[in-house]
Amino acid sequence: DAGVIQSPRHEVTEMGQEVTLRCKPISGHNSLFWYRQTMMRGLELLIYFNNNVPIDDSGMPEDRFSAKMPNASFSTLKIQPSEPRDSAVYFCASSPATGEETQYFGPGTRLLVL
Amino acid sequence: DAKTTQPTSMDCAEGRAANLPCNHSTISGNEYVYWYRQIHSQGPQYIIHGLKNNETNEMASLIITEDRKSSTLILPHATLRDTAVYYCIVTSQGNLIFGKGTKLSVKP
């Protein structure tokens, strides 16, 4: 099993640019989560999907952030326009079922917005 | 979800058991105790979870007190690769809320 796959692993962009982060969950998992980690705020849940449907997006910081899951094997997190304070490590995780708290995390995307 | 309290940091000698405590005095009956760890620059990794019985797997043991107000994660023979931040999380909602965790340093 390849585990959760995220791309790119590193992203450097300039303020105002659009950034798209990608995630491929573990095959057969029904839930997908996006987290953000910074030194100041630690690891925060941004949004999660169950069966491709967004269930809770209360952690999404503002309208500049959007997430989609067009099918069971792919999700994107988009930031438009990006700002320096968006610099962080973004993790995607998947779990086998709703309410199943055993989540499997990807390696993360390290984003730097200049 | 109930709040947890963990020491900020701990040291452990290589080859010895590492015992990481967690207080969760407000835990409710349907909430599980989960442990994750995060090795530097990697994504968090699931370790073990339990409701009220003690649990053991290939990575660790979880000891939950009878009143469920605290628990201890035990790494029986710590190695240098176990150096990480360890998170204790109490939840029943399907969401993980990560606190600051305990930074465990395993020393040779």
PDB file of N, CA, C and O in Angstrom, chain A residues 9 33 35 37 40 43 45 48 56 91 99-103 105-107 110, chain B residues 34 36 38 41-46 49 87 91-96 98 100:
ATOM      1  N   ARG A   9       5.575  18.196  -2.798  1.00  0.00           N
ATOM      2  CA  ARG A   9       6.110  18.093  -1.436  1.00  0.00           C
ATOM      3  C   ARG A   9       6.576  19.450  -0.925  1.00  0.00           C
ATOM      4  O   ARG A   9       6.528  19.722   0.276  1.00  0.00           O
ATOM      5  N   PHE A  33      -9.183  14.142   5.170  1.00  0.00           N
ATOM      6  CA  PHE A  33      -9.005  15.312   6.030  1.00  0.00           C
ATOM      7  C   PHE A  33      -7.862  16.172   5.501  1.00  0.00           C
ATOM      8  O   PHE A  33      -6.849  15.652   5.059  1.00  0.00           O
ATOM      9  N   TYR A  35      -5.292  19.170   6.985  1.00  0.00           N
ATOM     10  CA  TYR A  35      -4.783  19.864   8.171  1.00  0.00           C
ATOM     11  C   TYR A  35      -3.725  20.872   7.749  1.00  0.00           C
ATOM     12  O   TYR A  35      -3.083  20.748   6.709  1.00  0.00           O
ATOM     13  N   GLN A  37      -0.309  22.910   9.616  1.00  0.00           N
ATOM     14  CA  GLN A  37       0.547  22.958  10.806  1.00  0.00           C
ATOM     15  C   GLN A  37       1.504  24.135  10.728  1.00  0.00           C
ATOM     16  O   GLN A  37       2.248  24.295   9.756  1.00  0.00           O
ATOM     17  N   MET A  40       3.104  28.484  15.354  1.00  0.00           N
ATOM     18  CA  MET A  40       2.267  29.266  16.266  1.00  0.00           C
ATOM     19  C   MET A  40       0.992  28.536  16.670  1.00  0.00           C
ATOM     20  O   MET A  40       0.589  28.567  17.823  1.00  0.00           O
ATOM     21  N   LEU A  43      -1.160  21.937  14.896  1.00  0.00           N
ATOM     22  CA  LEU A  43      -1.835  21.176  13.838  1.00  0.00           C
ATOM     23  C   LEU A  43      -3.338  21.435  13.929  1.00  0.00           C
ATOM     24  O   LEU A  43      -3.965  21.137  14.938  1.00  0.00           O
ATOM     25  N   LEU A  45      -7.258  21.185  12.014  1.00  0.00           N
ATOM     26  CA  LEU A  45      -8.098  20.594  10.983  1.00  0.00           C
ATOM     27  C   LEU A  45      -8.746  21.714  10.178  1.00  0.00           C
ATOM     28  O   LEU A  45      -9.359  22.611  10.749  1.00  0.00           O
ATOM     29  N   TYR A  48     -13.012  18.300   6.395  1.00  0.00           N
ATOM     30  CA  TYR A  48     -12.975  16.884   6.101  1.00  0.00           C
ATOM     31  C   TYR A  48     -14.169  16.466   5.251  1.00  0.00           C
ATOM     32  O   TYR A  48     -15.233  17.090   5.294  1.00  0.00           O
ATOM     33  N   ASP A  56     -17.465  19.076   7.265  1.00  0.00           N
ATOM     34  CA  ASP A  56     -17.188  20.150   8.210  1.00  0.00           C
ATOM     35  C   ASP A  56     -16.046  20.991   7.659  1.00  0.00           C
ATOM     36  O   ASP A  56     -14.922  20.508   7.565  1.00  0.00           O
ATOM     37  N   PHE A  91      -1.126  18.976   5.615  1.00  0.00           N
ATOM     38  CA  PHE A  91      -1.211  17.517   5.617  1.00  0.00           C
ATOM     39  C   PHE A  91      -2.586  17.070   5.157  1.00  0.00           C
ATOM     40  O   PHE A  91      -3.606  17.667   5.496  1.00  0.00           O
ATOM     41  N   GLY A  99     -16.248   8.491  11.523  1.00  0.00           N
ATOM     42  CA  GLY A  99     -16.106   8.276  12.958  1.00  0.00           C
ATOM     43  C   GLY A  99     -14.931   7.408  13.314  1.00  0.00           C
ATOM     44  O   GLY A  99     -14.671   7.169  14.491  1.00  0.00           O
ATOM     45  N   GLU A 100     -14.211   6.951  12.329  1.00  0.00           N
ATOM     46  CA  GLU A 100     -13.009   6.155  12.569  1.00  0.00           C
ATOM     47  C   GLU A 100     -11.855   7.111  12.754  1.00  0.00           C
ATOM     48  O   GLU A 100     -11.423   7.766  11.807  1.00  0.00           O
ATOM     49  N   GLU A 101     -11.352   7.179  13.963  1.00  0.00           N
ATOM     50  CA  GLU A 101     -10.352   8.193  14.258  1.00  0.00           C
ATOM     51  C   GLU A 101      -8.943   7.751  13.935  1.00  0.00           C
ATOM     52  O   GLU A 101      -7.994   8.493  14.154  1.00  0.00           O
ATOM     53  N   THR A 102      -8.789   6.529  13.465  1.00  0.00           N
ATOM     54  CA  THR A 102      -7.468   6.093  13.047  1.00  0.00           C
ATOM     55  C   THR A 102      -7.219   6.664  11.666  1.00  0.00           C
ATOM     56  O   THR A 102      -7.702   6.125  10.664  1.00  0.00           O
ATOM     57  N   GLN A 103      -6.516   7.774  11.646  1.00  0.00           N
ATOM     58  CA  GLN A 103      -6.246   8.461  10.404  1.00  0.00           C
ATOM     59  C   GLN A 103      -4.807   8.199   9.976  1.00  0.00           C
ATOM     60  O   GLN A 103      -3.904   8.116  10.801  1.00  0.00           O
ATOM     61  N   PHE A 105      -1.801   9.699   7.748  1.00  0.00           N
ATOM     62  CA  PHE A 105      -1.373  10.979   7.215  1.00  0.00           C
ATOM     63  C   PHE A 105      -0.377  10.826   6.067  1.00  0.00           C
ATOM     64  O   PHE A 105       0.441   9.897   6.043  1.00  0.00           O
ATOM     65  N   GLY A 106      -0.468  11.783   5.145  1.00  0.00           N
ATOM     66  CA  GLY A 106       0.527  11.874   4.099  1.00  0.00           C
ATOM     67  C   GLY A 106       1.773  12.585   4.599  1.00  0.00           C
ATOM     68  O   GLY A 106       1.822  13.031   5.749  1.00  0.00           O
ATOM     69  N   PRO A 107       2.768  12.731   3.733  1.00  0.00           N
ATOM     70  CA  PRO A 107       4.029  13.352   4.137  1.00  0.00           C
ATOM     71  C   PRO A 107       3.966  14.871   4.242  1.00  0.00           C
ATOM     72  O   PRO A 107       4.878  15.495   4.778  1.00  0.00           O
ATOM     73  N   ARG A 110       5.029  21.353   2.090  1.00  0.00           N
ATOM     74  CA  ARG A 110       5.596  22.525   2.769  1.00  0.00           C
ATOM     75  C   ARG A 110       5.448  23.726   1.847  1.00  0.00           C
ATOM     76  O   ARG A 110       6.072  23.773   0.784  1.00  0.00           O
TER      77      ARG A 110
ATOM     78  N   TYR B  34      -6.774   8.327  22.098  1.00  0.00           N
ATOM     79  CA  TYR B  34      -5.921   8.025  20.951  1.00  0.00           C
ATOM     80  C   TYR B  34      -4.517   8.592  21.183  1.00  0.00           C
ATOM     81  O   TYR B  34      -4.358   9.657  21.779  1.00  0.00           O
ATOM     82  N   TYR B  36      -1.039   9.522  18.932  1.00  0.00           N
ATOM     83  CA  TYR B  36      -0.327   9.690  17.675  1.00  0.00           C
ATOM     84  C   TYR B  36       1.063  10.220  17.997  1.00  0.00           C
ATOM     85  O   TYR B  36       1.290  10.792  19.071  1.00  0.00           O
ATOM     86  N   GLN B  38       4.541  12.358  16.006  1.00  0.00           N
ATOM     87  CA  GLN B  38       5.019  13.043  14.826  1.00  0.00           C
ATOM     88  C   GLN B  38       6.539  13.163  14.917  1.00  0.00           C
ATOM     89  O   GLN B  38       7.057  13.897  15.766  1.00  0.00           O
ATOM     90  N   SER B  41       9.416  16.583  10.726  1.00  0.00           N
ATOM     91  CA  SER B  41       9.212  16.769   9.296  1.00  0.00           C
ATOM     92  C   SER B  41       8.353  15.690   8.635  1.00  0.00           C
ATOM     93  O   SER B  41       8.265  15.648   7.411  1.00  0.00           O
ATOM     94  N   GLN B  42       7.713  14.833   9.441  1.00  0.00           N
ATOM     95  CA  GLN B  42       6.831  13.825   8.866  1.00  0.00           C
ATOM     96  C   GLN B  42       5.394  14.087   9.295  1.00  0.00           C
ATOM     97  O   GLN B  42       5.138  14.877  10.203  1.00  0.00           O
ATOM     98  N   GLY B  43       4.468  13.399   8.650  1.00  0.00           N
ATOM     99  CA  GLY B  43       3.079  13.484   9.071  1.00  0.00           C
ATOM    100  C   GLY B  43       2.862  12.694  10.347  1.00  0.00           C
ATOM    101  O   GLY B  43       3.602  11.757  10.650  1.00  0.00           O
ATOM    102  N   PRO B  44       1.841  13.046  11.127  1.00  0.00           N
ATOM    103  CA  PRO B  44       1.541  12.281  12.339  1.00  0.00           C
ATOM    104  C   PRO B  44       1.284  10.809  12.018  1.00  0.00           C
ATOM    105  O   PRO B  44       0.791  10.471  10.944  1.00  0.00           O
ATOM    106  N   GLN B  45       1.634   9.961  12.968  1.00  0.00           N
ATOM    107  CA  GLN B  45       1.506   8.514  12.800  1.00  0.00           C
ATOM    108  C   GLN B  45       0.660   7.958  13.934  1.00  0.00           C
ATOM    109  O   GLN B  45       0.921   8.218  15.110  1.00  0.00           O
ATOM    110  N   TYR B  46      -0.347   7.192  13.577  1.00  0.00           N
ATOM    111  CA  TYR B  46      -1.193   6.534  14.578  1.00  0.00           C
ATOM    112  C   TYR B  46      -0.372   5.516  15.360  1.00  0.00           C
ATOM    113  O   TYR B  46       0.436   4.764  14.778  1.00  0.00           O
ATOM    114  N   HIS B  49      -5.023   3.102  20.348  1.00  0.00           N
ATOM    115  CA  HIS B  49      -6.154   3.763  20.987  1.00  0.00           C
ATOM    116  C   HIS B  49      -6.884   2.772  21.885  1.00  0.00           C
ATOM    117  O   HIS B  49      -6.705   1.538  21.748  1.00  0.00           O
ATOM    118  N   TYR B  87       1.249  12.822  20.842  1.00  0.00           N
ATOM    119  CA  TYR B  87      -0.013  13.492  21.093  1.00  0.00           C
ATOM    120  C   TYR B  87      -1.024  12.519  21.706  1.00  0.00           C
ATOM    121  O   TYR B  87      -1.252  11.433  21.162  1.00  0.00           O
ATOM    122  N   THR B  91     -11.474  11.713  21.955  1.00  0.00           N
ATOM    123  CA  THR B  91     -12.483  12.111  20.989  1.00  0.00           C
ATOM    124  C   THR B  91     -13.529  11.022  20.787  1.00  0.00           C
ATOM    125  O   THR B  91     -13.256   9.835  20.955  1.00  0.00           O
ATOM    126  N   SER B  92     -14.720  11.467  20.406  1.00  0.00           N
ATOM    127  CA  SER B  92     -15.753  10.533  19.971  1.00  0.00           C
ATOM    128  C   SER B  92     -16.378  10.999  18.671  1.00  0.00           C
ATOM    129  O   SER B  92     -17.305  10.388  18.170  1.00  0.00           O
ATOM    130  N   GLN B  93     -15.894  12.104  18.153  1.00  0.00           N
ATOM    131  CA  GLN B  93     -16.555  12.761  17.032  1.00  0.00           C
ATOM    132  C   GLN B  93     -15.980  12.413  15.670  1.00  0.00           C
ATOM    133  O   GLN B  93     -16.493  12.863  14.664  1.00  0.00           O
ATOM    134  N   GLY B  94     -14.936  11.671  15.634  1.00  0.00           N
ATOM    135  CA  GLY B  94     -14.298  11.389  14.352  1.00  0.00           C
ATOM    136  C   GLY B  94     -13.282  12.423  13.972  1.00  0.00           C
ATOM    137  O   GLY B  94     -12.607  12.286  12.964  1.00  0.00           O
ATOM    138  N   ASN B  95     -13.177  13.492  14.776  1.00  0.00           N
ATOM    139  CA  ASN B  95     -12.176  14.515  14.493  1.00  0.00           C
ATOM    140  C   ASN B  95     -11.059  14.459  15.520  1.00  0.00           C
ATOM    141  O   ASN B  95     -11.300  14.184  16.694  1.00  0.00           O
ATOM    142  N   LEU B  96      -9.855  14.715  15.073  1.00  0.00           N
ATOM    143  CA  LEU B  96      -8.714  14.752  15.969  1.00  0.00           C
ATOM    144  C   LEU B  96      -8.344  16.202  16.240  1.00  0.00           C
ATOM    145  O   LEU B  96      -8.142  16.970  15.305  1.00  0.00           O
ATOM    146  N   PHE B  98      -5.460  18.206  17.892  1.00  0.00           N
ATOM    147  CA  PHE B  98      -4.103  18.031  18.385  1.00  0.00           C
ATOM    148  C   PHE B  98      -3.723  19.175  19.310  1.00  0.00           C
ATOM    149  O   PHE B  98      -3.865  20.340  18.953  1.00  0.00           O
ATOM    150  N   LYS B 100      -0.421  20.350  22.102  1.00  0.00           N
ATOM    151  CA  LYS B 100       1.014  20.564  21.905  1.00  0.00           C
ATOM    152  C   LYS B 100       1.824  19.286  22.077  1.00  0.00           C
ATOM    153  O   LYS B 100       2.961  19.201  21.639  1.00  0.00           O
TER     154      LYS B 100
END
